Amino acid sequence: MSIHAVPPLTDAPAQVLLAHLAERLGAAHVRTDPDEIALHLREERGLYTGTALAVVRPGSTEEVAFVVRECAAAGVAIVPQGGNTGLVGGGVPYGGIVLSLARLNRIRELDAVNATMVAEAGCVLADVQRAAAEAGLLFPLSLPSEGSCRIGGNLATNAGGTAVLRYGNARELALGLEVVLADGRIWNGLTALRKDNTGYDLKNLFMGSEGTLGIITAAVLKLFPGIRSRATAFVGLASPHDALRLFERLRAAAGAELTAFEYMPRFALEIVLRHHAAAVRPLAGEHHSYGLIELASPQQDADLAGIFEEVVGAAIEDGLVEDATIASSDAQRLALWDLRERLSEVQRYEGGSIKHDVAVPVSRVAEFIDQATAACESEMPGVRVCAFGHFGDGNIHFNLSQPVGMDRNAFLAAWETFNRIVHDIVREMHGSISAEHGIGLIKRDELPHYKDPVALDLMFTLKRALDPANILNPGKVLALGENLPDALPAAGA
Amino acid sequence: MSIHAVPPLTDAPAQVLLAHLAERLGAAHVRTDPDEIALHLREERGLYTGTALAVVRPGSTEEVAFVVRECAAAGVAIVPQGGNTGLVGGGVPYGGIVLSLARLNRIRELDAVNATMVAEAGCVLADVQRAAAEAGLLFPLSLPSEGSCRIGGNLATNAGGTAVLRYGNARELALGLEVVLADGRIWNGLTALRKDNTGYDLKNLFMGSEGTLGIITAAVLKLFPGIRSRATAFVGLASPHDALRLFERLRAAAGAELTAFEYMPRFALEIVLRHHAAAVRPLAGEHHSYGLIELASPQQDADLAGIFEEVVGAAIEDGLVEDATIASSDAQRLALWDLRERLSEVQRYEGGSIKHDVAVPVSRVAEFIDQATAACESEMPGVRVCAFGHFGDGNIHFNLSQPVGMDRNAFLAAWETFNRIVHDIVREMHGSISAEHGIGLIKRDELPHYKDPVALDLMFTLKRALDPANILNPGKVLALGENLPDALPAAGA
């Protein structure tokens, strides 16, 4: 069985389709103005620019279902978009329509006793967080783009972020979903239950499918007790191996109260200090590696500083930690986090970057950093490794900044070479070449190199079973013969 | 598209198949002795008795794959069995072979730093728990049958148990799987990663599918820091509504340290005290409702008793809790848990039982208990409601003991009537008619009454896509025209 790309639509049927949609949704919600469409054709880093007939903005789940039915009947592809903040080109359309979920932005219900919220796909993540906080609860998903990304996109891509260590990925934060299927039917799976063994798991099939199996229109989100105590430390270490040993000790001592264990090398801290005027050096001396560690508890007066004093104190005595500081105010805490959060931004000022979002078992994360750093430095002397990230999850953003003075394009021409070096080490360690960003377009053609072939075949089987006409986000995650550009952007990023 | 039941195999081809299997596995592992087969034909409560050509005991994943390929070629159904402790008839064969995973019982690897273990499907749950404990870690899944159930079955049925409140269901306790597919291919999905966004979630498709989509042969299990502090309380309350308010307060105060919140009504405690000689009344007076509550922490000297004193103390002052005791020794703690764990057993001595394993949103669990109790008592005056269970998960084992002196069979004849009453209330509250036991055979024909029709259709789509010949555990979860007995056992249980 093979699935062919959705053929380009000739003008007349396209106009008929758009007229049908406008009739139901209102002309204001079927946008064909090229300038307006243009905003939906590019992804954040400008790696791809697509094309679309229109941006369609349904206002309800029923309208989403209507749009899908009409598009399915006309054989027109649909690319769902939330905040369009994805980093792998998953939301870039190549023909067909962009279906924006932005108008589905109601929080339908918040049940504080059940600790759940029913949010529509178009709710901005920060608004979801705020609604939980107003009820004294926590929705823990937290990302740099939380002010503009939308919860439907977070779920469709199984977003990660800085709270995964304690609360899990997006998949673990939803109890139920409402999904419009490829044939326009609505699956109402908005269950708010902690336990439900009435058949196959459907929810996890749509989460992480990047809009290729169905369109998430709403979800039941899990909420947690609000945080009432917090302690944040910044530590200097001689190596990622020492960071790993410290992580082990803290996990054993703090359990679920260990909510973040982020890592950055000296180079990363240096470039933040260099380019971010407000940044203050957190420790007097310089160290090979740094850890940003947070403990948090819903208990009012949890003795979290006591845990740091005991564990980090002993680690200093043992020579495992070279230096440490514990934030003594909220302002200090935010300043420490700011060092971490500025990292993506400041890399820009150091020239071209080649980025990898990888994961290995936590037990191998230090070894991975060492080995991949050595391999890249050996491939290109002078390359500056900026391997930082969610150390406690085994998830490293293994980014490379170009050698000082090198031509940017000459550096970016090594994109595939570095991909191969880094991803081969990841594979050898039974890791993942996409820990949290997804596959989209940018890693689609890399996937067959690294994915178990039986798993890949199962993915094709599921795509064919759930979207036999290949209407939903065609050409993303899996290649089914669509006429899309090369997955790898020629210019790099 | 429709799938027909696997036709009965005439003797000669069956003998050829079994000879092939014996050649590869050794004759000792293809058992055809009727007495030995008989042990695999019944489920625990004796509700069903099936038939099978043989019990086949492969010793490796490759042998499982071989057996599946041979059976697929011969058109012979396969019923996978672990410990055969399921409660819904999911492991009862009706023709074909029983594929026992019992010999796949190695713990292949334990990575303490990554906090993961690779266990084969046939490992007994208690052995998995023990291996984790020996490494100073915790595998939290805990069930009454843990001494004989096997981890493959736990995962295939997405088992629940008493640790779900803190650690989640079985699905949340596995990071990766190895699965033999319906065509005999092996999917190696034994990833030990906390983050992996390289495509669709396959793992959750097999977990909870009750052996109908694939045969789990091994899994990567998540481990947690070992428990080093614990506090257990038993409280008397005036109603389940007061229990819910206490639950809310404890969850807010203790967060992840609240590891269990179990509930039982007065009738339940009374029958344990009546039939279990060693049971000691935990509180001097009598109360409408009881809670068994546990706090636990990996921290050495966590002040858990302090949380109880503060929260339960305030609740007593507010009149929310009528009386409470906190275990002051491990022996006392175990004695309190024993009251809870004897409940399934002692119901037998009170005559016939009609059981329901349901869940509702936690916010509605007290209301559910009240409403369903009233409806059942009104249907049959004298019926004794034993509604106990995992209150903090919204999961109630809503069991009915027959009126004193009533004929057992006359009572059990009301099985369907009570099912309808209880399940209709569950539906009205957007609950689940099978919270943790699964569908199997016993609830298969009940499912279409209560499941969203689109969800049910998606389940059929997945079954057809992954097991087009209907070889794997046919007739369980979904009816595809197999010639099986009525789902509802005539005699009740």
mmCIF file of N, CA and C in Angstrom, chain A residues 210-247:
data_model
loop_
_atom_site.group_PDB
_atom_site.id
_atom_site.type_symbol
_atom_site.label_atom_id
_atom_site.label_comp_id
_atom_site.label_asym_id
_atom_site.label_seq_id
_atom_site.Cartn_x
_atom_site.Cartn_y
_atom_site.Cartn_z
ATOM 1 N N GLU A 210 2.450 15.155 16.128
ATOM 2 C CA GLU A 210 2.730 16.400 15.392
ATOM 3 C C GLU A 210 1.662 16.717 14.346
ATOM 4 N N GLY A 211 0.428 16.421 14.704
ATOM 5 C CA GLY A 211 -0.690 16.771 13.831
ATOM 6 C C GLY A 211 -0.852 15.867 12.625
ATOM 7 N N THR A 212 -0.156 14.743 12.594
ATOM 8 C CA THR A 212 -0.242 13.869 11.419
ATOM 9 C C THR A 212 -1.303 12.780 11.561
ATOM 10 N N LEU A 213 -1.852 12.594 12.766
ATOM 11 C CA LEU A 213 -2.857 11.539 12.957
ATOM 12 C C LEU A 213 -4.221 12.087 13.352
ATOM 13 N N GLY A 214 -4.255 13.306 13.807
ATOM 14 C CA GLY A 214 -5.517 13.911 14.242
ATOM 15 C C GLY A 214 -5.220 15.312 14.724
ATOM 16 N N ILE A 215 -6.268 16.102 14.909
ATOM 17 C CA ILE A 215 -6.094 17.487 15.363
ATOM 18 C C ILE A 215 -6.664 17.611 16.769
ATOM 19 N N ILE A 216 -5.784 17.842 17.724
ATOM 20 C CA ILE A 216 -6.211 17.994 19.115
ATOM 21 C C ILE A 216 -6.948 19.330 19.243
ATOM 22 N N THR A 217 -8.183 19.275 19.746
ATOM 23 C CA THR A 217 -8.952 20.514 19.900
ATOM 24 C C THR A 217 -9.126 20.917 21.361
ATOM 25 N N ALA A 218 -8.963 19.971 22.267
ATOM 26 C CA ALA A 218 -9.064 20.289 23.700
ATOM 27 C C ALA A 218 -8.437 19.147 24.486
ATOM 28 N N ALA A 219 -8.136 19.425 25.751
ATOM 29 C CA ALA A 219 -7.499 18.402 26.586
ATOM 30 C C ALA A 219 -7.879 18.597 28.041
ATOM 31 N N VAL A 220 -7.887 17.481 28.759
ATOM 32 C CA VAL A 220 -8.002 17.542 30.214
ATOM 33 C C VAL A 220 -6.582 17.506 30.771
ATOM 34 N N LEU A 221 -6.197 18.586 31.419
ATOM 35 C CA LEU A 221 -4.826 18.712 31.927
ATOM 36 C C LEU A 221 -4.768 18.375 33.410
ATOM 37 N N LYS A 222 -3.673 17.746 33.781
ATOM 38 C CA LYS A 222 -3.431 17.403 35.195
ATOM 39 C C LYS A 222 -2.831 18.599 35.922
ATOM 40 N N LEU A 223 -3.381 18.910 37.062
ATOM 41 C CA LEU A 223 -2.815 19.988 37.883
ATOM 42 C C LEU A 223 -2.215 19.384 39.159
ATOM 43 N N PHE A 224 -1.339 20.145 39.762
ATOM 44 C CA PHE A 224 -0.613 19.669 40.945
ATOM 45 C C PHE A 224 -0.712 20.713 42.049
ATOM 46 N N PRO A 225 -0.457 20.286 43.281
ATOM 47 C CA PRO A 225 -0.471 21.278 44.362
ATOM 48 C C PRO A 225 0.510 22.412 44.058
ATOM 49 N N GLY A 226 0.117 23.615 44.358
ATOM 50 C CA GLY A 226 0.988 24.772 44.123
ATOM 51 C C GLY A 226 2.269 24.675 44.945
ATOM 52 N N ILE A 227 3.329 25.292 44.425
ATOM 53 C CA ILE A 227 4.630 25.266 45.098
ATOM 54 C C ILE A 227 4.647 26.346 46.175
ATOM 55 N N ARG A 228 5.016 25.962 47.397
ATOM 56 C CA ARG A 228 5.047 26.954 48.471
ATOM 57 C C ARG A 228 6.422 27.095 49.129
ATOM 58 N N SER A 229 7.345 26.205 48.771
ATOM 59 C CA SER A 229 8.738 26.364 49.226
ATOM 60 C C SER A 229 9.636 26.067 48.042
ATOM 61 N N ARG A 230 10.764 26.747 47.988
ATOM 62 C CA ARG A 230 11.653 26.571 46.866
ATOM 63 C C ARG A 230 13.087 26.906 47.307
ATOM 64 N N ALA A 231 14.053 26.190 46.762
ATOM 65 C CA ALA A 231 15.457 26.542 47.004
ATOM 66 C C ALA A 231 16.212 26.279 45.716
ATOM 67 N N THR A 232 17.107 27.202 45.371
ATOM 68 C CA THR A 232 17.805 27.131 44.093
ATOM 69 C C THR A 232 19.301 27.296 44.331
ATOM 70 N N ALA A 233 20.070 26.386 43.741
ATOM 71 C CA ALA A 233 21.526 26.449 43.918
ATOM 72 C C ALA A 233 22.209 26.517 42.564
ATOM 73 N N PHE A 234 23.365 27.131 42.553
ATOM 74 C CA PHE A 234 24.216 27.154 41.366
ATOM 75 C C PHE A 234 25.564 26.635 41.819
ATOM 76 N N VAL A 235 26.032 25.575 41.157
ATOM 77 C CA VAL A 235 27.258 24.928 41.632
ATOM 78 C C VAL A 235 28.300 24.892 40.522
ATOM 79 N N GLY A 236 29.573 24.953 40.918
ATOM 80 C CA GLY A 236 30.682 24.814 39.984
ATOM 81 C C GLY A 236 31.331 23.454 40.185
ATOM 82 N N LEU A 237 31.619 22.778 39.082
ATOM 83 C CA LEU A 237 32.122 21.400 39.154
ATOM 84 C C LEU A 237 33.283 21.226 38.191
ATOM 85 N N ALA A 238 34.068 20.180 38.441
ATOM 86 C CA ALA A 238 35.245 19.943 37.599
ATOM 87 C C ALA A 238 34.912 19.194 36.310
ATOM 88 N N SER A 239 33.727 18.592 36.234
ATOM 89 C CA SER A 239 33.387 17.791 35.045
ATOM 90 C C SER A 239 31.917 17.418 35.064
ATOM 91 N N PRO A 240 31.378 17.005 33.900
ATOM 92 C CA PRO A 240 29.989 16.508 33.908
ATOM 93 C C PRO A 240 29.850 15.220 34.733
ATOM 94 N N HIS A 241 30.946 14.487 34.892
ATOM 95 C CA HIS A 241 30.885 13.264 35.713
ATOM 96 C C HIS A 241 30.603 13.616 37.174
ATOM 97 N N ASP A 242 31.216 14.692 37.636
ATOM 98 C CA ASP A 242 30.922 15.132 39.001
ATOM 99 C C ASP A 242 29.479 15.628 39.099
ATOM 100 N N ALA A 243 29.012 16.256 38.032
ATOM 101 C CA ALA A 243 27.611 16.693 38.026
ATOM 102 C C ALA A 243 26.686 15.492 38.170
ATOM 103 N N LEU A 244 27.025 14.416 37.484
ATOM 104 C CA LEU A 244 26.184 13.215 37.549
ATOM 105 C C LEU A 244 26.189 12.622 38.959
ATOM 106 N N ARG A 245 27.354 12.610 39.582
ATOM 107 C CA ARG A 245 27.398 12.065 40.947
ATOM 108 C C ARG A 245 26.599 12.934 41.913
ATOM 109 N N LEU A 246 26.672 14.230 41.708
ATOM 110 C CA LEU A 246 25.882 15.127 42.563
ATOM 111 C C LEU A 246 24.387 14.921 42.328
ATOM 112 N N PHE A 247 24.027 14.751 41.053
ATOM 113 C CA PHE A 247 22.618 14.485 40.719
ATOM 114 C C PHE A 247 22.108 13.248 41.456
#
